[in-house]
Amino acid sequence: MSSTFLYGANVHANGIRQHYLRYGGNGSSTGQPLVLIPGITSPAVTWGFVAERLGRHFDTYVIDVRGRGLSSSGPQLDYDTDTCADDVVAFTHALGLENAVLAGHSMGARFAVRAMTRGAKAVDKLVLIDPPVSGPGRREYPSKLPWYVDSIRDCIQGADIETMRQYCPTWSEEHLRLRAEWLHTCFEPAIVQAFEEFHSVDIHQDLPGIDVPTLLICAGKGGVIQDADKAEIRELLPSIHITTAENAGHMIPWDDYEGFFTAFGDFLGPEL
């Protein structure tokens, strides 16, 4: 089945404007809903190449997390983990989504986990894509804050592909161009708070409360989730399925597009 970008739209949920992009097979809105929450500096549009493929099988929604892309932003808003998780809960409720797959990458996976303990309803399955497992008293997240902040500031001044290549040397020109175009929409205080909460907020406490089938996809070359982390997560959520995209770093679909979809196995049913 071919996949078609349907539209971009806004919904008022949790007191803010939440912008999203919607994808679906053959331009229809049929299929099980799938809500994708991107990572710390990834506006929704940067996940379009993934959403196009997911849209072959699912009614796919990619959210601009607050402080990014075309969603509400600015110093008047809160950007803590609980508030952002509540955005996800409110988003699914506002659109009346039922029996949805909730998928998140990196920061987005942390928000998805927290959303499950803060009132998310009608979630059928949960997909966690290489979430930071740092937290109080835990190993630090391997990426460093200046990598994010410096690249945002470069884009605010006006960056090109070559500027972005300094930060993402293995990416294609298409993805570098898209990042250069959209990274300026990432509100620096929101990014700083999210990064700091990778270390001050522990999502492990939420795992035992998850009662839906859950898949954890790890990056084989990312350094984010190690074997000891997998063992702890299995202990906290024995039903979890864990797979690894062996040839990818943390930005899995950018590093190994086919390997990313292979890592889903048959968890979502149709072959992706």
Short mmCIF file of C-alpha atoms in Angstrom, two decimals, residues 20-237:
data_model
loop_
_atom_site.label_atom_id
_atom_site.label_comp_id
_atom_site.label_asym_id
_atom_site.label_seq_id
_atom_site.Cartn_x
_atom_site.Cartn_y
_atom_site.Cartn_z
CA TYR A 20 0.69 17.64 14.27
CA LEU A 21 1.22 16.00 10.90
CA ARG A 22 -1.05 13.18 9.77
CA TYR A 23 -0.22 10.35 7.38
CA GLY A 24 -2.40 7.52 6.09
CA GLY A 25 -2.54 4.84 3.42
CA ASN A 26 -3.87 6.02 0.06
CA GLY A 27 -4.98 9.32 1.55
CA SER A 28 -7.53 7.72 3.86
CA SER A 29 -7.83 8.07 7.61
CA THR A 30 -8.63 4.40 8.19
CA GLY A 31 -6.43 2.12 10.22
CA GLN A 32 -5.36 1.90 13.84
CA PRO A 33 -4.17 5.26 15.19
CA LEU A 34 -0.45 5.59 15.91
CA VAL A 35 0.84 8.66 17.76
CA LEU A 36 4.56 9.40 17.38
CA ILE A 37 6.35 11.67 19.87
CA PRO A 38 9.75 12.84 18.57
CA GLY A 39 12.92 13.50 20.54
CA ILE A 40 14.40 16.57 22.14
CA THR A 41 15.26 18.63 19.02
CA SER A 42 13.15 16.91 16.37
CA PRO A 43 10.17 18.87 15.09
CA ALA A 44 7.45 16.64 13.62
CA VAL A 45 8.43 17.36 10.03
CA THR A 46 11.83 15.73 10.53
CA TRP A 47 10.08 12.40 11.18
CA GLY A 48 8.11 12.57 7.94
CA PHE A 49 10.25 9.94 6.22
CA VAL A 50 9.38 7.49 8.99
CA ALA A 51 5.73 8.51 9.20
CA GLU A 52 5.29 7.95 5.47
CA ARG A 53 6.11 4.29 5.94
CA LEU A 54 4.15 3.89 9.17
CA GLY A 55 1.23 5.49 7.36
CA ARG A 56 1.00 2.49 5.03
CA HIS A 57 -0.50 0.54 7.91
CA PHE A 58 -1.58 3.07 10.54
CA ASP A 59 -3.47 6.32 10.84
CA THR A 60 -0.29 8.11 11.91
CA TYR A 61 0.00 11.35 13.88
CA VAL A 62 3.39 13.00 14.50
CA ILE A 63 3.31 15.63 17.26
CA ASP A 64 5.30 18.83 17.52
CA VAL A 65 6.19 18.70 21.22
CA ARG A 66 5.60 22.06 22.92
CA GLY A 67 8.52 24.40 22.36
CA ARG A 68 9.28 22.84 18.99
CA GLY A 69 8.03 23.14 15.43
CA LEU A 70 4.64 24.85 15.10
CA SER A 71 3.24 24.03 18.55
CA SER A 72 2.95 26.65 21.28
CA SER A 73 6.28 27.94 22.53
CA GLY A 74 7.84 30.71 24.58
CA PRO A 75 8.81 31.66 28.14
CA GLN A 76 5.22 31.64 29.42
CA LEU A 77 4.94 27.84 29.19
CA ASP A 78 6.10 24.96 31.39
CA TYR A 79 8.34 22.30 29.83
CA ASP A 80 8.71 19.72 32.60
CA THR A 81 8.24 16.01 32.00
CA ASP A 82 4.84 15.80 33.67
CA THR A 83 3.43 18.71 31.68
CA CYS A 84 4.70 17.32 28.39
CA ALA A 85 3.30 13.89 29.25
CA ASP A 86 -0.03 15.55 30.00
CA ASP A 87 0.12 17.10 26.52
CA VAL A 88 0.20 13.59 25.06
CA VAL A 89 -2.76 12.49 27.17
CA ALA A 90 -4.73 15.59 26.19
CA PHE A 91 -3.82 15.22 22.51
CA THR A 92 -5.21 11.70 22.23
CA HIS A 93 -8.32 12.70 24.16
CA ALA A 94 -8.95 15.85 22.09
CA LEU A 95 -8.82 13.87 18.85
CA GLY A 96 -10.90 11.03 20.26
CA LEU A 97 -8.26 8.41 19.40
CA GLU A 98 -9.12 4.88 20.49
CA ASN A 99 -7.04 1.69 20.57
CA ALA A 100 -3.94 3.73 19.69
CA VAL A 101 -0.30 2.78 19.44
CA LEU A 102 1.80 5.27 21.41
CA ALA A 103 5.40 5.49 20.16
CA GLY A 104 8.16 7.80 21.30
CA HIS A 105 11.80 8.34 20.45
CA SER A 106 14.36 9.37 23.07
CA MET A 107 12.77 12.21 25.08
CA GLY A 108 9.46 11.33 23.44
CA ALA A 109 9.71 7.80 24.80
CA ARG A 110 10.14 9.18 28.32
CA PHE A 111 7.04 11.32 27.84
CA ALA A 112 5.15 8.27 26.55
CA VAL A 113 6.09 6.25 29.64
CA ARG A 114 5.04 9.05 31.96
CA ALA A 115 1.79 9.58 30.00
CA MET A 116 0.84 5.98 30.73
CA THR A 117 0.85 6.75 34.46
CA ARG A 118 -0.86 10.12 34.10
CA GLY A 119 -4.16 9.12 32.60
CA ALA A 120 -3.50 7.95 29.05
CA LYS A 121 -6.52 5.92 27.98
CA ALA A 122 -7.35 3.71 25.02
CA VAL A 123 -3.68 2.86 24.39
CA ASP A 124 -3.33 -0.54 22.76
CA LYS A 125 0.47 -0.80 22.55
CA LEU A 126 3.53 1.20 23.59
CA VAL A 127 6.79 1.55 21.63
CA LEU A 128 9.85 3.05 23.34
CA ILE A 129 12.67 3.92 20.95
CA ASP A 130 16.04 4.25 22.72
CA PRO A 131 14.85 6.37 25.67
CA PRO A 132 17.46 7.95 27.94
CA VAL A 133 17.68 5.77 31.05
CA SER A 134 19.63 8.32 33.05
CA GLY A 135 18.18 9.74 36.25
CA PRO A 136 19.10 10.51 39.85
CA GLY A 137 22.09 8.40 40.83
CA ARG A 138 22.27 6.82 37.40
CA ARG A 139 24.78 6.89 34.54
CA GLU A 140 24.73 10.17 32.63
CA TYR A 141 23.12 10.44 29.24
CA PRO A 142 25.98 10.12 26.71
CA SER A 143 25.17 13.24 24.65
CA LYS A 144 26.14 16.65 26.02
CA LEU A 145 23.97 19.75 26.24
CA PRO A 146 26.20 22.05 24.11
CA TRP A 147 25.65 19.80 21.08
CA TYR A 148 21.98 20.79 21.16
CA VAL A 149 22.28 24.40 22.25
CA ASP A 150 25.09 25.32 19.86
CA SER A 151 23.31 23.85 16.86
CA ILE A 152 20.08 25.69 17.71
CA ARG A 153 21.93 28.97 18.03
CA ASP A 154 23.65 28.36 14.71
CA CYS A 155 20.28 27.84 13.05
CA ILE A 156 18.80 30.94 14.63
CA GLN A 157 21.61 32.89 12.97
CA GLY A 158 21.02 31.07 9.68
CA ALA A 159 22.70 27.72 9.11
CA ASP A 160 23.20 25.68 5.96
CA ILE A 161 23.87 22.04 5.20
CA GLU A 162 27.58 22.35 5.90
CA THR A 163 26.90 23.86 9.31
CA MET A 164 24.62 20.97 10.18
CA ARG A 165 27.13 18.45 8.86
CA GLN A 166 29.45 19.45 11.70
CA TYR A 167 26.85 18.11 14.12
CA CYS A 168 25.47 15.18 12.10
CA PRO A 169 28.31 14.11 9.78
CA THR A 170 26.71 10.85 8.62
CA TRP A 171 23.32 12.27 7.65
CA SER A 172 22.09 12.66 4.10
CA GLU A 173 21.83 16.10 2.52
CA GLU A 174 18.05 15.84 2.62
CA HIS A 175 18.00 15.36 6.38
CA LEU A 176 20.68 17.98 6.97
CA ARG A 177 18.71 20.51 4.94
CA LEU A 178 15.52 19.76 6.86
CA ARG A 179 17.29 20.09 10.20
CA ALA A 180 18.89 23.38 9.15
CA GLU A 181 15.46 24.68 8.17
CA TRP A 182 13.56 23.68 11.32
CA LEU A 183 16.00 23.56 14.24
CA HIS A 184 15.53 27.26 14.96
CA THR A 185 11.97 26.44 16.09
CA CYS A 186 13.35 24.57 19.11
CA PHE A 187 12.99 26.94 22.09
CA GLU A 188 16.30 26.76 23.93
CA PRO A 189 14.92 26.83 27.51
CA ALA A 190 12.61 23.91 26.63
CA ILE A 191 15.54 21.91 25.32
CA VAL A 192 17.70 22.74 28.34
CA GLN A 193 14.97 21.68 30.77
CA ALA A 194 14.31 18.43 28.91
CA PHE A 195 18.02 17.61 28.92
CA GLU A 196 18.37 18.42 32.61
CA GLU A 197 15.36 16.25 33.40
CA PHE A 198 17.03 13.32 31.64
CA HIS A 199 19.17 13.35 34.79
CA SER A 200 16.78 14.62 37.47
CA VAL A 201 13.63 12.64 36.57
CA ASP A 202 13.61 8.84 36.84
CA ILE A 203 11.13 7.12 34.53
CA HIS A 204 11.96 3.64 35.85
CA GLN A 205 9.39 4.13 38.61
CA ASP A 206 6.66 4.28 35.96
CA LEU A 207 7.47 0.99 34.25
CA PRO A 208 5.75 -1.40 36.70
CA GLY A 209 2.49 0.48 36.16
CA ILE A 210 2.38 -0.14 32.41
CA ASP A 211 -0.28 -2.71 31.55
CA VAL A 212 -0.19 -2.77 27.75
CA PRO A 213 2.14 -4.70 25.41
CA THR A 214 5.39 -2.73 25.24
CA LEU A 215 8.34 -2.84 22.85
CA LEU A 216 11.74 -1.33 23.66
CA ILE A 217 13.94 -0.69 20.59
CA CYS A 218 17.59 -0.07 21.47
CA ALA A 219 20.32 1.44 19.33
CA GLY A 220 23.21 -0.99 19.03
CA LYS A 221 25.75 1.81 18.63
CA GLY A 222 24.05 4.53 20.62
CA GLY A 223 25.47 3.89 24.07
CA VAL A 224 22.18 4.97 25.64
CA ILE A 225 20.85 1.58 26.75
CA GLN A 226 23.33 -1.05 27.89
CA ASP A 227 22.88 -4.68 28.85
CA ALA A 228 22.52 -3.85 32.54
CA ASP A 229 19.78 -1.36 31.69
CA LYS A 230 17.91 -3.97 29.68
CA ALA A 231 18.09 -6.38 32.61
CA GLU A 232 16.72 -3.77 35.02
CA ILE A 233 13.92 -2.83 32.65
CA ARG A 234 12.96 -6.50 32.23
CA GLU A 235 12.82 -6.84 36.02
CA LEU A 236 10.56 -3.80 36.33
CA LEU A 237 8.34 -4.77 33.35
#
